[in-house]
Each structure stands twice: as structure tokens, then as C-alpha cells.
Amino acid sequence: MRYLTFFILTLFWVEPALAQDLSIQLLDRNNQQPVIQAHIKDDTGTVITVSDVNGFFSINPKKYPHIVVSAVGYASKEVHLHPGLKSIYLKPQVFRDDTELLVVATGEDQNNVHAYHQRANTQNMDQFLDNIDGLSTNKRGAFAWEPVIRGQADQRMNLTIDGMQVFKACVDKMDPITSYVETSNLSKLHIDKSGSGVAENGSGNSTLDLVTQRAEHHPFSLQIQSAYRVPDNYRHLNLTTNISDPSGRNAVRFSGSYKKANDFTAGNDRTINNTQYEKLNLNASYKHTFRSGHSIEGNYITDKAYDVGYPALLMDATKALADIGQVQFNFASSDANFQLDKVQLYANTIRHWMDDYDRDVANRAVMRGMYMPMYGETVTYGTRMNGKAALLGHSFNWFLDGYASHAYGDMEMNSLDPEIEDMFIYNLRDVQTRNVGLGLKHQFRASDKILLKLEENIRYKSLDTGNESFASFFEGLYDRELDTRQKILLSASGSALWMLNDRWSLTGNLVYSERMGNHMELFGHYIYNYTDGFFYDGNPWLKTERTFNTDVNVTWETDRNSFSISLFHKQYFTYIDGILAEDVSSNDFKFKQYANVGDAVIMGGEFRSLNNINHVISLENRISYLYAQNQSLNEPLPLIPPLKGNSLIHLHHGKNMLMGEVEWAAAQNRVAETTSIEDQTEAFAVINLSFERKWMGSSLSSILEVNNLLDHYYHTHTSIGNIPEAGRNLMLSLRYNF
Amino acid sequence: MNMLKLWGYAALLAILAIAATSCDTTDNNKPELELIPVNQVTVDGYTISLEAEKEPETGANTLYWKLEQNGNIITPQSISIQPMMDMGDMMHSAPYNQPKTAEEDDRYFKNMAVFIMPSGSMGSWTINFEITTPTDEMISGEIPVEVASSWKLTSVRDDNDKVYFITWYAPQKPVTGQNDLTFLIHTRESMMNFPAVEDLVLDVYPYMDMGGGSGHSTDFTNPVATGDGFYEGDINYSMSGTWTTSVVLVAANDTLPEVVFEYSVQAQ
Ligand SMILES: [Cu+2]
Ligand SMILES: [Cu+2]
């Protein structure tokens, strides 16, 4: 009945448009309701018109062939106008708050307060992530920092590429998957700090999704970028091109990137040995759009890293190979009761070789007097699909995903003493993870100003080892018969967004999540943990770890300024951690087994402000704080960053842009004394400068950066082994667009 | 209905992807008796063959006896044996039991013998036998056996010079992961009589020397007496390589000196 009324009203209100003008209606993609007061902007961001009470606006397509539509509560959309276009569907972006943050890395829109780090292109992914409020990185040297959201790393967060599960192959966490997406290939970072996007993330864990840049339908572009940095002799060359045929139906994008660095130098001219790396990354994508509006995309990433030094660890990576492929079908929107929006099929394999042939193994404290080359491999297949459905007048989004992953890891131990027989260990053997999940997302408009969202997810997850001998180790250790470990996991979230007026908005999230231990926690064997110096054995019989997260955010936002404060409290129940295995431990070899150790809590908050004072000056400030406590042991959790932040000032003048940044962190005196060997860390502040200039009608841009201007010698609290950060360094980047 | 179909299709795709990578490795082939010939003698037209799963060595050996006449295997009514080592100035036997029909293959008789010394310059082993054929004929003789030295046997003496022979009964081939750990313990009452000892408490400790002056143990259960001189526990090797396992016997409040087995564990 409602639809009928709406239909009649629509007919009644249609106004005769000028002959050459198009009359277009803006509709909510979920409920087909008109979107009112949306801003229709041209390429320069100037507002041309505003949609009326029925979502209609008129426009001359000859004058404005390309428009940008933006409306409060919706994702802005770029549209090419063509005769016959009658309606534009906008995707509700209900929760544009700080905890579900969309970071646009290659944002062209200079004045957009959401545009984070306009210098992202010259930065590597690690530095880029490290500077986002609520995020930090665990470091093991100069390469491949491990991203952490609100103090939760690795198995306690979701880290995905285009939503795909990609499992690390290194049992020492040398290879966070962030290193497979170069910033030039990053289209968006989707950060859901609260984990409230339960339907899609599957677990209610904090989520970081790296959304890659796909082939686009524009005729031809070619970008060449190169960078050189002293004193570590870092070289970077990147080439990116996008071509599409005249019809725009077929598009191809290719990007290649090569990086090489020597050892870096910390403050006061101290060279940090073994921090070199070399890396090649290729990414190809293809998109075909059918006449029906459906499209198919293929994307393949191959990444090869060689000779990567990890000064914090016992060994270095000699070779790390990643092959990540996906095919995705996008279905054109329809009005059907059941819609399929997207089907993605993917497969990836990660291979990792590391050894300690370049180390002084005779004199180290752990695993003394032997070389221990290691190999690891993961192979993962998966599928994801999502769409919309309407049942009894209620429409919702659905997400279905499934994956299967196989993990393997081994270690040889070759003693320097020829009398001692070679030793061999399986860290992971034929370990299978399988997961199938279904998530639903419902959005309700409680009033004009209040939006509610409910998400729930049910998952089946199983873990086992296909090898009897490997299984027998766990059977012996825990004195029980091992079968496939399987669990049904539930998670749910409820969120409310209250838009008090066009400036103030308030968001609250409640998230319940359940987590089964991962393949390392259940089936890892003899895995050295650098944070506490223990060797870990898995426990297939771990109970589900549960969390309850409360999260609030207040945002004040105008066209030029925004302030945002988020506070959260996350309670962990049956927290999974290692407990001492006394009977097998010795002074040199200390063992732990995973267990449900009790309760833990992480709370904290983030502050962010972005101010465009005028068209010359803009400011950014970010502050994050975390308090994390293991409540059973009554001591802090390890590897928790202290109060930290950064402040930036951007000065724009014509073709010049100058940026100054102060990056700082308070001292961290809250350290985990019994569960880790970490120590207290002093406060620091460093100054970074960068100057960007455009030349030749903006085709060429040059960026000169000086980082750690005062050549401070310092390390962050989350640098394992207290490996210092780089001292003063100077980098020149050039970027040319054909 | 269309919706249902699509759901089904979607779910099927997801499940297929999961199933594609899973494969069951069912490995339930029964261990077949694989024997090697040890020695053979012919007495009164009967051929007596001694076979074993491995070359005889110090420690526990399972011996398989086969009787043939004119190339046909025949089943004897009984076999009775006695292992004997001739050391020149003296002779001694060993812990052993009498052959019985082998349940895994009834053409064989089977027994266990613990050779307590290797053959060599010190002396040589023979096994004396007496066989009752199906036709009530009695045949007897001796069959020489070459016993190799192994790590699976050691001995310890208490203050009263009472000797305990400690046999590493299982695992015969230690592999990574869980293994049954079984010891077999005998003492010597006379040169011909080696009774099993059933009332000991064992205190074992596995250890791996990783070189560089450091090493570690692994998960294990101390073996306990299960009768007939057997002590059963288990041992769960974390890695392949050379391991040692020390054994301390506690007999009637008398703690004996530690003995150590050293051996190699294979990755499996
Ligand atoms: Cu590694
Ligand atoms: Cu002798």
C-alpha cells in the first residue's frame, strides 16, 4: 500500500522539464524511497542543484556530462549522464562515523575533510596505517609492519584484501598481508574499529579491509612514479596504467612496483644492521561491463620479497611469494525481492622461506649453536556473495561467505656441532580451516534523525589436521582423542546513529562477538613468541573467546571542519593466551600452551579533528589512547601502544603544498611483566616535513620529504626488540601523469 | 521460489569451495607380517626356519618359527626353546618365553627373547629347540643366531650387586608425535633364570640436547607396571633428532643409579 501511495504521489509531482534537460530521480538503493536535498555537484565540486522533496532534479547533460551526487547518510556517487537516465540509486552509508571509517587513499577531492593523508601515494602502507587514529603497528624491523586496531592484532582482528581471507605463511608473523597491496593499488581502506559490521566481517572483530583499485572505464592513463631516499638508499619505481576500449565495456589496469632498501640509520647515525629489503609487486585487473549493467572483474596480485632483514627476530626472510587472485561478478541493481549484488570467487597462496645463515647463531640466547631454516605455506580458497532481500515488507542485506585454508610450516635445525644429528619439526602440518557464514544487516529509520542498524551473523568454523602423526602430538599432550574441532559461532551488533542536526551526529554500537582460536592457537607446534620468549604449543580444545564491545562516537562536521571523539570499552571473556608448561621447560627453552586464561579488557578512545581554516591552511590532529588489562593476572596486556598522536599542518599555495607534522607518543609504563618480556618505553616526538609542487600543468609532481628532522633516536613501544625508528632521512619522489 | 533457488545456489557454491580443498586421508591398512630370515637348520628331513621382523639385536626380539617338510609348511604340536650364549668359560641364557602359535599368521610359532649381550669376540648365541611334529615325532637341535648391538638394552646393579636388565621395548622406531613408551625389566637369579621384575617404580626423563649447551624435554607419561615385567607409559616427541631418556628404578625404597638410552627420532 505504501508503495502505491508513493507511486501516485510521484506521478502527481512530476514537473515538465525543459526540453534538453534530464529529469532524474534519486532513490535509496535499499528501500527505493526518494532521496531529498541531495547535492548535485560538477567536477569541480560546485553545487549545481539540489534534489526536491520527491528526489527529483533537472540537469542539462550537455553542460554537465559528469556529476557527483552527495546526500547526508549516503555514499557519494559519480555518474556519467546520458539520455534515458531516469533514476540514480544511492547507497545508504548510515554509519559514516569514526569507528567505521572509510579512508580514501587516492582521493582527488582536495577539500574533502574525509580525505586522509593526501601524501599517501608516496608513503608506504605501513607508515600510512601507523598514522591513523586507533591504529598502530607492531614492528620487527623496517619491513612489513603488522597492523593493530585498538591494541588487537593478528587473530583478534580481521585483515582482508577486498574482503578476501589471506593467511600469513610465516609463523613468526613476518608477512602481514598489508604488504601485498601497494598504496598505488589501494582504492580505499575500510576500517571498522568497533567491529559492528558483523554481517560482513563475520566475527564482530575490528576490521581492516584493503580495497584495491580496479580497472576503470576511462580511455587511457599512465602514471610513473619514482622515489629515492637517503641514507638507506631506498629506491622505488612504480608504473600504473589504465586502458579501456572506446565503448568503455572493457577496461584493463596494470600496476608494477619495485622497491629496494639498504640498512636504515637510526638517530645519531647508528646504522641498524639487517634492515634491508627488496620487493616486487605486480597487479593486473580487468573489467568487462555487459549491456545489461552486470559486470565481471578479475584481479591478480603477485608479490615477491627477497632478502628481508628482521633485526627483532632470530632470522630473516630469504624469499616470500604471494599470489592472490579473484574474480567478481557485479549484478546490476534491480527491484526484485531477492537481489544478488556481488559474487566473488578467490584463491591465494602465500609461501615463505626464512633462515638465519647471516646471523651469529653460536652466541645467541635462544636456539643457540644451530641454523634453523624454516618454510611456511598457506593456500586459501573462498567465495563471498551479498545482496538484498525483502521479506514481509522488510528489506535487509545478506552476506554469505565461505573459505577453506590449508597451512603448513616446518623448521630444520642444523647444529654447528657435526656430532649432533639434524633436527626437524613441523610447526603446522596439514592444518585445515573451514568456515561458512551467513550475515544479515537490517537498517531502520526510527525517525528523521535516528537511524538504527542491526546485524547478525552465524558461522560454522572447523579446524583440524589431516596428519595422524601431527594429531598424535596434541592427543598425547592433552590426553584425549582428537577429532575435527568445530564450532557454531554467533555474533551480533546493534547500532544507532542520531543526527541531531546537519552538524552533530552521535553514534553508539554494541557488538557481541565469538571467536574460535585460529590455526596457530589450536594446531601450532613449537612456535617461538618474540614478545615473551616462550615456545608455544596449540590447544585444539580451546573454548570460544567472547567479547562484548560498547562504542560511542560524537562527530561535529561542517564543510570545512570536523571533530570526532570515540570512546570504547571491550570486555573479553575466556581470553586465549599462553600458560606455562613447567614440566617440559628448561632455562633455555620455555614452553607455553594456549588456554582460556580468564578475562581481559581493552578500553580507550580516539580524537580526530580536521580543519580547513581557509584555502591555504588546513590542520589535522589525531590522538589515540588505550588501556588494556589482563584481569585474571591483574597486569597490563603486552604490546599496547601508549597515548599517541600526530598533528599536521598543510599549506597550499597554487601549485605548492607544504606539510609539517609532529608525530608523538607518551611514555608507556604499563607493561606486561609476567606474560611478556617487554619493557617501559620513553616518550618521543619527531618532526616530519614534506613539500609538494606540481609542474607542467600538474602532470608532474615532485615531493620532497624530510622525516625525523631532528634526528631523534627513539623506538615505539610496539617495536619488538626495541628496534629504533629511522633517523633523519630525506626522500625525493617524482610522479608523472601522461 | 526463485529466491529459494538462488539461496540454494549460493550456499552450494560456498560449500563446494570448502569441500574442494578437503580430502580424507583414510589410512586403515592392517600391518602385514613382514619377516626376514634369520637362520635355518635341517634336522631329520625337517627344515626349521627362524625369522624375525628385524635382524636380532640386544633387547627384546620377537622370533618366528616355521617348520617345513618337503617344501610344505606343517604346523608342529609344540616348540620349546632355550637361548644360550657361549662365552667360552661360561654359558648363560636370557629372558625369554616359549613359542606359541602366532595369532597374526598361524603357520608360525612366535616367542620373545631379550638378548642381553651382542654376539662377537665375547661369545656367540644359539637357540636350542625341541619340536613335536604333527606326527608325534620329537626333533631337537640348535640354531645359531647373530645378535647385533643396539641402544635398546642397558642394565643397572643395586648395592647388593643385583642386576636389572632394562629393555626399551617400545617404540622400536621412535617417531615424532605420540609413541607408546614401554620398558621390560628382568633380573638374574641364575645364569639360566631371568625372571621379570614387576614391583618397580620408574622415573623417566626424556631430553634433547640441542647443542650449544642447551636443550629441552618433551611431553611424556611415566611408565607404570602392567605385569610380566612390562612398564607402560607414553612419550610425545616434539621434533626429530637425537633424544636421550634417562631411567631411574626405584625398588623397595632403594633408588638405583640412573641409566640413559640415547637414540634417534625420525620425523614421520
Ligand atoms: Cu618468517
Ligand atoms: Cu654373555
CSV table of N, CA, C and O and ligand atoms in Angstrom, one decimal, chain B residues 85 87 92 117, ligand 2:
chain,number,residue,atom,x,y,z
B,85,MET,N,74.0,-68.3,25.4
B,85,MET,CA,75.2,-67.7,25.0
B,85,MET,C,76.4,-68.4,25.5
B,85,MET,O,76.5,-68.7,26.7
B,87,MET,N,80.2,-68.2,26.2
B,87,MET,CA,81.2,-67.2,26.4
B,87,MET,C,82.6,-67.8,26.7
B,87,MET,O,83.5,-67.2,27.3
B,92,HIS,N,75.4,-68.7,29.4
B,92,HIS,CA,74.2,-68.1,30.1
B,92,HIS,C,73.1,-68.0,29.1
B,92,HIS,O,73.3,-68.0,27.9
B,117,MET,N,73.4,-59.5,25.5
B,117,MET,CA,74.7,-59.2,25.1
B,117,MET,C,74.7,-59.4,23.5
B,117,MET,O,74.0,-60.2,23.0
C,2,CU,CU,77.4,-63.0,27.7
